[in-house]
Tab-separated table of C-alpha atoms and ligand atoms in Angstrom:
chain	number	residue	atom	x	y	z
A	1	UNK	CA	43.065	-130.868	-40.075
A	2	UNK	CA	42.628	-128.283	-37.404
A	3	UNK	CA	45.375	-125.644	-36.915
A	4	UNK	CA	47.331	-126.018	-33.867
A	5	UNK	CA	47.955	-123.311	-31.368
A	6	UNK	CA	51.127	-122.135	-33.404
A	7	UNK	CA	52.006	-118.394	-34.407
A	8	UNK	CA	54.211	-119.188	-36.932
A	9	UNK	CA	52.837	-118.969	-40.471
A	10	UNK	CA	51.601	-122.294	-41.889
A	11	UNK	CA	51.960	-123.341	-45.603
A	12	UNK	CA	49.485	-125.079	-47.731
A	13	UNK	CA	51.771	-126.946	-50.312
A	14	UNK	CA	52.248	-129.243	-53.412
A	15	UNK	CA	54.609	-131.772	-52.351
A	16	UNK	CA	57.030	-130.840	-55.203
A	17	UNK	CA	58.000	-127.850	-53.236
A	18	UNK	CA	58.844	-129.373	-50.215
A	19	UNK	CA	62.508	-129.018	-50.674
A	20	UNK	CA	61.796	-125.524	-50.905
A	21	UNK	CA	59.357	-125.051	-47.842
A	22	UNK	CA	62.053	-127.759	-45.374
A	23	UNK	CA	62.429	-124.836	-42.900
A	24	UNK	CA	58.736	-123.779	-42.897
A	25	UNK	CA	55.692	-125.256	-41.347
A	26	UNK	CA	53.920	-126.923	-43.651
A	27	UNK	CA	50.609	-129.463	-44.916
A	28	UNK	CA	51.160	-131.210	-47.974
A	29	UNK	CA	49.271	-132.051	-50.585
A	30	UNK	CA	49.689	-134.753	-53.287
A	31	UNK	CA	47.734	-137.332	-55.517
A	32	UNK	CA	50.345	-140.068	-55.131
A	33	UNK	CA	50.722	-141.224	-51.806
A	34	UNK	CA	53.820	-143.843	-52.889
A	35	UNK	CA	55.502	-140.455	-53.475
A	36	UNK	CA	54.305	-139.024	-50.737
A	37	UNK	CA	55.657	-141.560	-47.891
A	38	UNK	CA	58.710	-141.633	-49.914
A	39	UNK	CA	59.360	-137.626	-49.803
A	40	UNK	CA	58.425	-137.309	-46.703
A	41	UNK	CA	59.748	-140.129	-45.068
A	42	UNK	CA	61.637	-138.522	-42.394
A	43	UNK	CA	59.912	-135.591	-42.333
A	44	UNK	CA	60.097	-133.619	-38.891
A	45	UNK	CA	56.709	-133.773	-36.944
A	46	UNK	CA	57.164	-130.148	-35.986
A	47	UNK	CA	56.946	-128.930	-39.433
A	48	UNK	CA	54.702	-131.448	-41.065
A	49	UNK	CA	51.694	-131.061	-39.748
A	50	UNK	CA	49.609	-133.250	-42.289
A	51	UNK	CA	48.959	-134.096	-45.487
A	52	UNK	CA	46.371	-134.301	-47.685
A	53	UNK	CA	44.994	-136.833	-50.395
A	54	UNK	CA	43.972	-135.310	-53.561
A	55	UNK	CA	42.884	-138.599	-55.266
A	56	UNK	CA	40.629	-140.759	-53.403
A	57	UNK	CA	41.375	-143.091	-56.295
A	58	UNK	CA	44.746	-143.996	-55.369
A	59	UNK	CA	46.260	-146.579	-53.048
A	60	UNK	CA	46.658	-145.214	-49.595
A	61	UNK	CA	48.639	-148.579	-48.743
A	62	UNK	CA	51.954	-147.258	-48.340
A	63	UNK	CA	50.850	-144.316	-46.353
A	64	UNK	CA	49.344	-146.524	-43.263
A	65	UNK	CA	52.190	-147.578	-41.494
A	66	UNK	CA	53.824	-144.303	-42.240
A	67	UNK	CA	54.787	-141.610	-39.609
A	68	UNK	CA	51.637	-142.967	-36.981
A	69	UNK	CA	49.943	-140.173	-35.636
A	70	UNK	CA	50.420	-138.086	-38.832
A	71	UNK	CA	46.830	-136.310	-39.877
A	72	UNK	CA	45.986	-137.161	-43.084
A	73	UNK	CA	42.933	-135.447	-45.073
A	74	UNK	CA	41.405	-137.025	-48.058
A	75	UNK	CA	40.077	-134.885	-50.326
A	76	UNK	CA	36.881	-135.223	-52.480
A	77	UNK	CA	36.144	-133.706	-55.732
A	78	UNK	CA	32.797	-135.393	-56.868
A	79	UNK	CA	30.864	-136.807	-53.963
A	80	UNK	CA	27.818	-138.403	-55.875
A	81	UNK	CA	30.733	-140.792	-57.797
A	82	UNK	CA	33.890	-141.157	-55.320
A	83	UNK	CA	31.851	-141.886	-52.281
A	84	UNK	CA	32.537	-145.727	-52.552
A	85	UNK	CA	36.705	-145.050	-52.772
A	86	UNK	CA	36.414	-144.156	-48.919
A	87	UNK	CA	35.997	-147.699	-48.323
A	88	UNK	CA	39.242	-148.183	-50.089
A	89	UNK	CA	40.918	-146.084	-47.164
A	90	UNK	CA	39.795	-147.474	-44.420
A	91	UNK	CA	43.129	-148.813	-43.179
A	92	UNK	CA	44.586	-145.270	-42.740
A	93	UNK	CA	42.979	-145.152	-39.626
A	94	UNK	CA	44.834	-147.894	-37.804
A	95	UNK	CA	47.897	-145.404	-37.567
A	96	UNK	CA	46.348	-141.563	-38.217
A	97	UNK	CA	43.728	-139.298	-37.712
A	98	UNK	CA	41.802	-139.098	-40.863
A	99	UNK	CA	39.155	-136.600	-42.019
A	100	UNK	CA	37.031	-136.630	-45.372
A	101	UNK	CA	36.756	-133.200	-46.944
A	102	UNK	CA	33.651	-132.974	-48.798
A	103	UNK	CA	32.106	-130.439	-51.064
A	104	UNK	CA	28.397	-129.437	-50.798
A	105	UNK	CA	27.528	-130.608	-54.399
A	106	UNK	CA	24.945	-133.192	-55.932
A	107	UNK	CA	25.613	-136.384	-53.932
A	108	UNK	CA	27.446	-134.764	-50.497
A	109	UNK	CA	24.299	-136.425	-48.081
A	110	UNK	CA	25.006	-139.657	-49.452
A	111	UNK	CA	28.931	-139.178	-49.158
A	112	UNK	CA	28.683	-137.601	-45.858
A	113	UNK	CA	26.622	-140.839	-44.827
A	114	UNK	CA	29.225	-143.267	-46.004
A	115	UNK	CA	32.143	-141.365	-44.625
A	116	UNK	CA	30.551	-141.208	-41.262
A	117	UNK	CA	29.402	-145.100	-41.161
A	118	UNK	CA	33.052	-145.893	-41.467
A	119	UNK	CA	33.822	-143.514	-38.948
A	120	UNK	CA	35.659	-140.780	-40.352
A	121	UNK	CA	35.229	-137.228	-39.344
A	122	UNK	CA	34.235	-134.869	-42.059
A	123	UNK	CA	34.424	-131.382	-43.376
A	124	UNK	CA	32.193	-130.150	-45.558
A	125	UNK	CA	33.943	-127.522	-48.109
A	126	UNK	CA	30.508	-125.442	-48.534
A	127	UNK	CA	31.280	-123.324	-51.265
A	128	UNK	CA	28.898	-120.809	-52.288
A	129	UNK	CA	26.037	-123.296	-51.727
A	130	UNK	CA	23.469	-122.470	-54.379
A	131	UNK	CA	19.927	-124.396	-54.120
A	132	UNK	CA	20.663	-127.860	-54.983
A	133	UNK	CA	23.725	-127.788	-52.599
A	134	UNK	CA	21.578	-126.459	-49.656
A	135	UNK	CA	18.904	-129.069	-49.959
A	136	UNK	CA	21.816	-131.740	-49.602
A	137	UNK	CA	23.724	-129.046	-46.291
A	138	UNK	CA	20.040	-129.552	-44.793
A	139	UNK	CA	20.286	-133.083	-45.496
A	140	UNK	CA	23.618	-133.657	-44.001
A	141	UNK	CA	22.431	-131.153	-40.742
A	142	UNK	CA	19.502	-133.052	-40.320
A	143	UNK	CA	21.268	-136.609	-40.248
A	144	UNK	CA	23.987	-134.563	-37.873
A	145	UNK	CA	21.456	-133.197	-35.549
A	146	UNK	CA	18.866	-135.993	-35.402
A	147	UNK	CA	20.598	-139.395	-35.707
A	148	UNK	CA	21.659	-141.012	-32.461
A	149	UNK	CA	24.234	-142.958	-34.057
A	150	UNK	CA	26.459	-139.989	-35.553
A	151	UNK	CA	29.769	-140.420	-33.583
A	152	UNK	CA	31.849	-138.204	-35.509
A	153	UNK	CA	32.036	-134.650	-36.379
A	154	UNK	CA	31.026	-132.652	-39.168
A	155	UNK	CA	32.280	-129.624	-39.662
A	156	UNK	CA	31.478	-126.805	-40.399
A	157	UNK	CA	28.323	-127.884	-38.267
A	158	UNK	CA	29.575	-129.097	-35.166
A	159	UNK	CA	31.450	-126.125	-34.433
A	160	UNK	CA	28.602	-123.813	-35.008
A	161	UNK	CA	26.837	-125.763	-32.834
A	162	UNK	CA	29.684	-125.898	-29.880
A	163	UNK	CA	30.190	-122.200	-30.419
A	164	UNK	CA	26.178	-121.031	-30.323
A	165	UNK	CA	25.709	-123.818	-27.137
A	166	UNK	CA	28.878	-122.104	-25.539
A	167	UNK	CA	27.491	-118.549	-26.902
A	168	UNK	CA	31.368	-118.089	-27.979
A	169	UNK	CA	31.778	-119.168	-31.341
A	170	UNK	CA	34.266	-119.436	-33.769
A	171	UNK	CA	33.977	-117.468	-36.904
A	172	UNK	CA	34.316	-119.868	-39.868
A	173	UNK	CA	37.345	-118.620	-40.941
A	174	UNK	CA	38.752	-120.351	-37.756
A	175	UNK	CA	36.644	-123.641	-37.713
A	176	UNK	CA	36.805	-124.327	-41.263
A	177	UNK	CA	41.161	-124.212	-41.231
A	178	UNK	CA	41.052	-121.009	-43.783
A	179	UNK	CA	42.670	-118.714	-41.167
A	180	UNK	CA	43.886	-115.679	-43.143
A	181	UNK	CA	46.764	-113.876	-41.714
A	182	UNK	CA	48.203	-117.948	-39.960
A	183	UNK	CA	47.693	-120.133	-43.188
A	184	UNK	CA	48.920	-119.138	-46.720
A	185	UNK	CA	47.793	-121.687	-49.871
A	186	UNK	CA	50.861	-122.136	-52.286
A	187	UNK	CA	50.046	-122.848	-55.853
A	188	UNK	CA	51.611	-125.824	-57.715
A	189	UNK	CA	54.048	-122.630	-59.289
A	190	UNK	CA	54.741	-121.380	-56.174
A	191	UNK	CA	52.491	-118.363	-55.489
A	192	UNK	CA	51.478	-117.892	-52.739
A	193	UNK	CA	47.925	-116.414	-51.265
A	194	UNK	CA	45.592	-116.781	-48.817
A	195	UNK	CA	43.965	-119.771	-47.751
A	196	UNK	CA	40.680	-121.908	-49.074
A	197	UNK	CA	38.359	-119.442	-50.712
A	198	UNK	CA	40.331	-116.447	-50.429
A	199	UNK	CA	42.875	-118.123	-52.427
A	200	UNK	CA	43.849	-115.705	-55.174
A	201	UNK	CA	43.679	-113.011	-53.079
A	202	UNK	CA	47.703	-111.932	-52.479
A	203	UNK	CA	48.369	-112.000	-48.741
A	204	UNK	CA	49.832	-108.300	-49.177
A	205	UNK	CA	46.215	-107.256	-49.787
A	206	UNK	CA	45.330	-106.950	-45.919
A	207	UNK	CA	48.053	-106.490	-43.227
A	208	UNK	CA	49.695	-109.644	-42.967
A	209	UNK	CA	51.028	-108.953	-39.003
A	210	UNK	CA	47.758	-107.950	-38.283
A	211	UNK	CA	46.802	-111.015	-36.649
A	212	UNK	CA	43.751	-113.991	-37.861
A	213	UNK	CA	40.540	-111.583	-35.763
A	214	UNK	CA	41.935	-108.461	-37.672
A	215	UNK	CA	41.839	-109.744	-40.919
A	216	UNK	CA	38.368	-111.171	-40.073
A	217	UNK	CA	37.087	-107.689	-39.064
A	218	UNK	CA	38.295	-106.189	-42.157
A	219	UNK	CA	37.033	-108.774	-44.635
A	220	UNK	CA	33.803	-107.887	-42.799
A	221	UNK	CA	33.955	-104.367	-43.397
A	222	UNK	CA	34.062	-104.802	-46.911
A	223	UNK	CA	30.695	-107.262	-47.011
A	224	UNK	CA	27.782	-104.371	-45.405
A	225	UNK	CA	25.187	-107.373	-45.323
A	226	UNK	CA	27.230	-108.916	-42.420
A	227	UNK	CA	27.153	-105.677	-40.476
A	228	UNK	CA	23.892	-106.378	-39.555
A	229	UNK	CA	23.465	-110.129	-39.789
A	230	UNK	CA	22.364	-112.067	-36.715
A	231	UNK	CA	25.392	-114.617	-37.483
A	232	UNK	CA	28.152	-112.533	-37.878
A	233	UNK	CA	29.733	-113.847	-35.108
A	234	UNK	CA	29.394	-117.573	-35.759
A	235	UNK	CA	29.938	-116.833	-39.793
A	236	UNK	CA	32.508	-113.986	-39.519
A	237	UNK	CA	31.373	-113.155	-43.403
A	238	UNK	CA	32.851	-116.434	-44.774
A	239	UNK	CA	29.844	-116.670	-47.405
A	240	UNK	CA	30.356	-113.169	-48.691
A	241	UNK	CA	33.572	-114.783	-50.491
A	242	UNK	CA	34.630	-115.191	-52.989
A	243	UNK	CA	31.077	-113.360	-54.753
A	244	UNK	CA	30.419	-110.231	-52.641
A	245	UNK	CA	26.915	-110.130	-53.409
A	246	UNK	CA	25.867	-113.376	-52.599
A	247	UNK	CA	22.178	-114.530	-51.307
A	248	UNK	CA	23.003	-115.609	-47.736
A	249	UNK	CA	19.538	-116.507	-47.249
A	250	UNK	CA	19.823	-120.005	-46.945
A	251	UNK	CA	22.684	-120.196	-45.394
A	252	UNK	CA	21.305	-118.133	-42.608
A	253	UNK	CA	18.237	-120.795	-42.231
A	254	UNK	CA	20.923	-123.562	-41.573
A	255	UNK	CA	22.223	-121.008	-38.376
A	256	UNK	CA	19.029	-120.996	-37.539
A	257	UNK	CA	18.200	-124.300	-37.096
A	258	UNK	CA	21.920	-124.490	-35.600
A	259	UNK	CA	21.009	-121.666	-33.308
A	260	UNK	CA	17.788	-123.190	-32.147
A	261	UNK	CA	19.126	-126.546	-31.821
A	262	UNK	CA	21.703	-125.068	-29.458
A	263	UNK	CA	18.812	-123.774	-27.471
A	264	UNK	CA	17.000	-127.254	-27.630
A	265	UNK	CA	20.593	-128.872	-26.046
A	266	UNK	CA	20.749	-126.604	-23.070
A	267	UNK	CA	17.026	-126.733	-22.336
A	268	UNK	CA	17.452	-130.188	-22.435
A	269	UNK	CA	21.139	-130.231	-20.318
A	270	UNK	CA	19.076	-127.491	-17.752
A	271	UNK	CA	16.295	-129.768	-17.098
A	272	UNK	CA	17.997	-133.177	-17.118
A	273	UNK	CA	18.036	-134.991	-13.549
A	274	UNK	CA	21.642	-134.274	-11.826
B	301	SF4	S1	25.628	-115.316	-43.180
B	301	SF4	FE1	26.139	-113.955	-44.884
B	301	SF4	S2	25.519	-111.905	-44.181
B	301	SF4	FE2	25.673	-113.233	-42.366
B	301	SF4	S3	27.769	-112.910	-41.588
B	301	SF4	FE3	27.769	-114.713	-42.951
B	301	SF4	S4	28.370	-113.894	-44.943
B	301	SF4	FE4	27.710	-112.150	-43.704
């Protein structure tokens, strides 16, 4: 779920410590959404901004009619076998906006497909992608890119490709909701640290007034590849985490063909009658 325009720290937590995070604003997370409506069933919209489904296996049920309008993520852990529980959740969309995280492992082309067939936007958690993950991130860009009947978004693509079109993009930090220095990740025993793959790090490590671009800037200075990268701006060093050394090279061919399909869209926009 995308951040909204808020200043205000946001906190990524295990519905257990809701009690403790009432006055804060907050997505929660949980595997049982039963528990979840129940917890949270009068649950201020200003602080609740979403939740999120750990287990795709669960019943969803009594979180459809619940608090309309609320974003709800559902989370995937292995694509290639919990692809066919999306049809399970289906219903959710009546009442919310829903989004399908999904992790660039074996089976995340296929998953992507289904979740986007049933019309559900989707955000790919890229990882670290090593080979077998970018052969299915080409996959998935290709089907993005190239098929007419893709009505919904994928991120982190379709904000690359916005931001490149535009030439003013969003560094992935941004796009991808892992916005250090505006959302903290809370762990189920309360620690906090920063968000998506910088979780671990404390939040005391980097200046925590300094504002989201700051931190961005400084997690760059400590990655020298990026200094010099034709993507820094679109990328913002998000692949240098959490492994410093990291081969970015094929993760730089996807920008590419981002880049150049960018191009393609404006040449086409220029030329098109008026
Ligand atoms: S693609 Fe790699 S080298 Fe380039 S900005 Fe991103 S993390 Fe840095």
């Amino acid at each position: 779920m995308s951040a909204p325009q808020v200043s205000e720290p946001i906190y990524n937590i295990p519905l257990q410590l809701w009690p403790a995070y009432a006055e804060r604003t907050v997505v929660v997370r949980a595997t049982d959404p039963a528990a979840l409506a129940a917890t949270l069933a009068t649950a201020d919209a200003e602080r609740l901004l979403g939740v999120q489904l750990q287990a795709l296996a669960a019943d969803s049920e009594p979180l459809n009619a619940w608090q309309p309008g609320m974003p709800i993520e559902l989370l995937m852990g292995d694509p290639e076998t919990e692809f066919p529980l999306l049809y399970h959740h289906t219903e959710l969309q009546d009442n919310h906006p829903v989004r399908v995280v999904i992790p660039a492992r074996p089976g995340l082309a296929k998953a992507v497909k289904v979740a986007l067939a049933l019309e559900f936007p989707v955000r790919i958690d890229p990882g670290q992608p090593d080979a077998a993950a970018l052969a299915e991130l080409a996959a998935v860009l290709e089907l993005y890119l190239r098929h007419s009947d893709v009505a919904q978004p994928v991120e982190y693509l379709h904000s690359t490709l916005l931001g490149l079109y535009y030439d003013d993009p969003l560094p992935l930090w941004i796009a991808m909701d892992e916005e250090p220095g505006l959302l903290y990740q809370v762990a189920d025993d309360g620690t906090e640290s920063l968000p998506g793959r910088l979780a671990g790090v404390a939040p005391t490590t980097l200046a925590r007034d300094a504002g989201p671009l700051a931190w961005i800037e400084q997690l760059l200075a400590t990655a020298p590849d990026c200094q010099s990268c034709a993507f820094r701006r679109v990328c913002g060093g998000y692949f240098k985490w959490p492994q410093r050394d990291y081969d970015c090279r094929g993760v730089q061919k996807l920008f590419t063909e981002l880049s150049a399909a960018a191009n393609e869209l404006r040449r086409d926009l220029d030329t098109a009658p008026s």
